[in-house]
Each structure stands twice: as structure tokens, then as C-alpha cells.
Amino acid sequence: MPYTVPKLTDFSAAALDTAAKELVSALDLESSAVTSENDWKAYRDRWMGRKAGVLTQLNDLWLKIAPREAKREVGQNVNEIKGKVEQTVEATLARIQSGAASSRLLAERVDVTLPGIRRPIGAEHPVIKTMNEIVGVFRNLGYSVEEGPEVETDYYNFEALNFPPNHPARDTQDTLFIAGQDKKPLRDRLLLRTHTSPVQIRTMQKTKPPVRVVCPGKVHRNDAPDATHSPIFHQVEGLAVDTNITFCDLKGTLDHAMKALFGSNVKTRFYPSFFPFTEPSADVQISCIFCDGKGTRDGAPCRNCKASGWIELLGCGMVDPNVYGFVDYDPAKVSGFAFGMGVERIAILKYGVDDIQLFFNGDVRFLEQFG
Ligand code: 2U9
């Protein structure tokens, strides 16, 4: 039952004292139930509110109706109670405020002994890492590095590389063409470059021989993705043009590069091939890095080289003299070699990855292994 102010009938000192004690114990009891600022406002108004607060009622129900001879005593009592009420209401506010402050302190407490929050800093993507490594091998040989646009013209991607218009060799490149350009002359039509060879054409156009350049970058082919194909992949191509460059220079350079990338034990061999932009052309094979070129591993045929002891890795050749005609080089004075390799293919072999899609799926559990 909440406390209500009794209407005094007995104004004796003893009766006053009992009534005052009852009131003060209700005041303390209600104070202890106050836990929030809203509680406290209600509490303050209940006891000190001008219109219907307990103190106002004391005036009406005790003081005003006291007989004249008791007025003095009642007045003193009421004054004492008033002081007590004001003090308790004030103390109650102080209590909840200090409680709020300490609970905020508690909530914001920082345990400086806890380990810090680790922010993952990421790792170089294995394709970029491999590409940089390949480029580094050629930089060490004195090659410079050039980059070029991924959206190319038909001229730079095909014509200047000795793929004539409508020539069936174009069909080998599974090209992604930009739509709606039928009104343009063929040579100006845009496509996504299928190799980085256009960069070498651009380099030769702006530089007189000699040239030694590697061109790393992203290329696009209209290939369905599977474990060994991706419509986007990366190449590093290279070109060396000078007086008296021979196939022997090509063999020595690529043999060195393969040893630098896969270890000094690997051997290379050159197998006749065809590319429109090189003549003669060759595929380069390295001795199998999984079975050391033996063709067998742990008594079983090596699955990586199909028991042949060799793995085909890149293409190369002597730059076709026709190409020089497109860049104002004199094929009677200069000769050169070129090569091209797929970066993902090399990363797959170096790191033992079994699916090219892993490079493009963005799965951190895969990517963080290359830090
Ligand atoms: C110029 C002249 C010649 C670049 C070359 C290859 C051989 C080659 C493939 C390797 C795997 C492409 O990524 S792949 O599918 N490339 O076999 N590329 S010679 O020859 C050039 C380039 C530019 C002016």
C-alpha cells in the first residue's frame, strides 16, 4: 500500500512523532525504489509537487487543522519533515546520477591487457606475383616493360601482326568484339585484346631498333570457363629486335628464363609450331618439374606430363618480316625474336594449383596462401 498522509486528529507530541516516523520511513522506502531519472521525477513530484505533493498535504491535513495550542509544535514537525523530504529527494537524484555514470564507465571499460584487433593486410594475388616474377627475370636481362590498352583496334590486335582481314588464323583467337561498329573501317573496329602483342607493335612504332621489351597484362578470349580455361587471363610477351638476332639468342634467353623460374635443373626443348606473327615458330617445353623429366614418379606414370617427361609452356619464334612492314622497321637490316606465355599456366605449375578458376573466385582461403 502506498503511503497516504493521514488526517491528524491527535495532536499530542507522541502522536505527532509516530505520524512523522511513518512518513519518513515511507519516504526512504520509496527512495530506494527509484532507479531512473524518470522514476526520480515522479518521486520528487509525489513528495514536493505544489498541488498534491505530500508536503502540501501536510499543510492541509496537519498544520491548518491543528488546534491553536498545538500549532507551534505541529509547525516545527512539518518544517523538520520538509527539510528531510528535500534532502532525501536530492540525495536520491545524486544516487541515480552517480549510478548512471558508473554504469556508463562500466560499459565503456577498456581492458588494455586484451590482444589488439588484427587487421588482415591481404596478400599479393598469385597471378600478379607470378607475373612480376616473370617480368623480373627479363628486367634482369635488360628488358624494359611496356603496357597498353585492353580495348584494342582490329589493326593492332590482328592486321599489324600479320593476320590479314578474313584470314582463318583469326579464328584461333576466339575474339570478343565490341558490338555496333559495322560502319567503321575494319581496322578501326574495337575488340578486347586477345594477346598483349599490340603493345609490342605500339612500342616499335614509337621506338627505333634496338628494342628489348616485355609486355605483361590482361587479355580476353571468348572461352567457356573450366579448370584450364578462363575468358580473362594474363600474358607476358616479349620482343627483342636488333641487328643479327638469331634463333640461338631466342633459345638461350628462354632457356635461362625457364631455369630462373623453375630451377636450374630444368631443361628446355623447342618444338616446331605456327603463329602468324613469327616464322619460324616454336612451342617451348620444359622437362617435367614433377618427375624431373623421367616420365615416372613413385613407380607410376607421371600424370603431370602424361609420362612424356616434358610440359609445354610457351610459344615463341623469329618475328615474321611482314610485321616489320607495319612499324617502319627494315627487315633487311634487323631481325628479332618474340615469345608469349600464359601467366596462370605458369602459376598453376609453380604452385600446384589444379583449377584456374581459383585465381578468379576471390576465395580468401585460397588467396591468403600466397602471402
Ligand atoms: C610481335 C611479334 C611477335 C608473341 C608470341 C607466342 C609466340 C605464343 C601464346 C602463349 C600461351 C599465347 O598465352 S598464350 O595462349 N603465345 O605462343 N606469342 S610468339 O609474338 C609476337 C608478339 C609481338 C610484334
Coordinates of N, CA, C and O and ligand atoms in Angstrom, one line a residue, residues 161 197 200-201 204 221 233 235 237-239 275 277-278 283 314-317 319 323 338-342, ligand 1:
L161 N 49.8 -7.7 -86.9 CA 50.5 -8.9 -86.5 C 50.4 -10.0 -87.6 O 50.6 -11.2 -87.3
S197 N 50.4 -8.7 -77.7 CA 51.2 -8.4 -78.9 C 51.0 -6.9 -79.4 O 52.0 -6.3 -79.9
Q200 N 53.6 -4.5 -78.3 CA 54.9 -4.6 -78.9 C 54.9 -3.8 -80.2 O 55.8 -3.1 -80.6
I201 N 53.7 -3.9 -81.0 CA 53.6 -3.1 -82.2 C 53.7 -1.6 -81.8 O 54.4 -0.8 -82.5
M204 N 57.2 -0.6 -81.0 CA 58.1 -0.5 -82.2 C 57.7 0.8 -83.0 O 58.6 1.4 -83.6
R221 N 39.5 -13.8 -74.1 CA 39.2 -14.7 -75.2 C 37.7 -15.2 -74.9 O 37.4 -15.4 -73.8
F233 N 42.5 -13.9 -68.9 CA 43.8 -14.5 -68.3 C 44.9 -13.4 -68.5 O 44.6 -12.3 -69.0
Q235 N 49.0 -12.5 -69.7 CA 50.2 -13.0 -70.5 C 51.4 -12.1 -70.2 O 51.3 -10.9 -69.8
E237 N 54.4 -11.2 -72.7 CA 55.0 -11.4 -74.0 C 56.3 -10.6 -74.1 O 56.5 -9.6 -73.3
G238 N 57.2 -11.1 -74.9 CA 58.5 -10.3 -75.0 C 58.9 -10.2 -76.5 O 58.5 -11.0 -77.3
L239 N 59.8 -9.2 -76.7 CA 60.3 -9.0 -78.0 C 61.7 -8.4 -78.0 O 62.0 -7.5 -77.1
F275 N 52.7 -19.6 -85.7 CA 51.9 -18.4 -85.3 C 52.0 -17.4 -86.5 O 53.0 -17.4 -87.2
F277 N 52.5 -14.4 -86.6 CA 53.5 -13.2 -86.4 C 54.9 -13.7 -86.3 O 55.8 -12.8 -86.1
T278 N 55.2 -15.0 -86.2 CA 56.6 -15.5 -86.2 C 56.8 -16.5 -87.2 O 55.9 -17.3 -87.6
D283 N 56.9 -24.1 -80.1 CA 56.4 -24.3 -78.7 C 57.6 -24.7 -77.9 O 58.5 -25.5 -78.3
L314 N 55.2 -22.5 -73.3 CA 55.0 -21.2 -74.0 C 55.3 -21.3 -75.5 O 55.7 -22.4 -76.0
G315 N 55.0 -20.2 -76.2 CA 55.3 -20.1 -77.6 C 56.3 -19.1 -77.9 O 56.5 -18.1 -77.2
C316 N 57.0 -19.2 -79.1 CA 58.0 -18.3 -79.5 C 58.3 -18.4 -81.0 O 57.7 -19.2 -81.7
G317 N 59.1 -17.5 -81.4 CA 59.6 -17.6 -82.8 C 60.3 -16.4 -83.2 O 60.5 -15.4 -82.4
V319 N 60.5 -13.0 -85.3 CA 59.4 -12.1 -85.8 C 59.3 -12.2 -87.3 O 60.3 -12.1 -88.0
V323 N 55.8 -8.4 -90.3 CA 55.4 -7.5 -89.2 C 56.2 -6.2 -89.2 O 55.7 -5.1 -89.0
A338 N 60.4 -13.2 -80.6 CA 59.3 -12.9 -79.7 C 58.9 -14.2 -79.0 O 59.1 -15.3 -79.5
F339 N 58.2 -14.0 -77.9 CA 57.7 -15.1 -77.1 C 56.5 -14.7 -76.4 O 56.3 -13.5 -76.2
G340 N 55.7 -15.6 -76.0 CA 54.5 -15.3 -75.2 C 54.2 -16.4 -74.3 O 54.3 -17.6 -74.6
M341 N 53.8 -16.1 -73.1 CA 53.4 -17.1 -72.1 C 52.2 -16.7 -71.3 O 51.9 -15.5 -71.1
G342 N 51.4 -17.8 -70.9 CA 50.2 -17.5 -70.1 C 50.6 -17.5 -68.6 O 51.3 -18.5 -68.2
Ligands
2U9_1 C1 55.1 -9.0 -82.1 C2 55.7 -10.1 -82.8 C3 55.6 -11.3 -82.3 C4 54.4 -13.1 -79.4 C5 54.3 -14.6 -79.3 C6 53.5 -16.6 -78.7 C7 54.5 -16.9 -79.6 C8 52.7 -17.5 -78.0 C9 50.9 -17.9 -76.5 C10 51.4 -18.5 -75.3 C11 50.3 -19.0 -74.5 C12 49.7 -17.1 -76.1 O1 49.0 -17.1 -73.6 S1 49.0 -17.9 -74.7 O2 47.9 -18.6 -75.1 N1 51.8 -17.0 -77.2 O3 52.8 -18.7 -78.3 N2 53.4 -15.2 -78.6 S2 55.3 -15.6 -80.2 O4 54.9 -12.8 -80.7 C13 55.0 -11.6 -81.1 C14 54.4 -10.5 -80.4 C15 54.5 -9.3 -81.0 C16 55.2 -7.6 -82.7

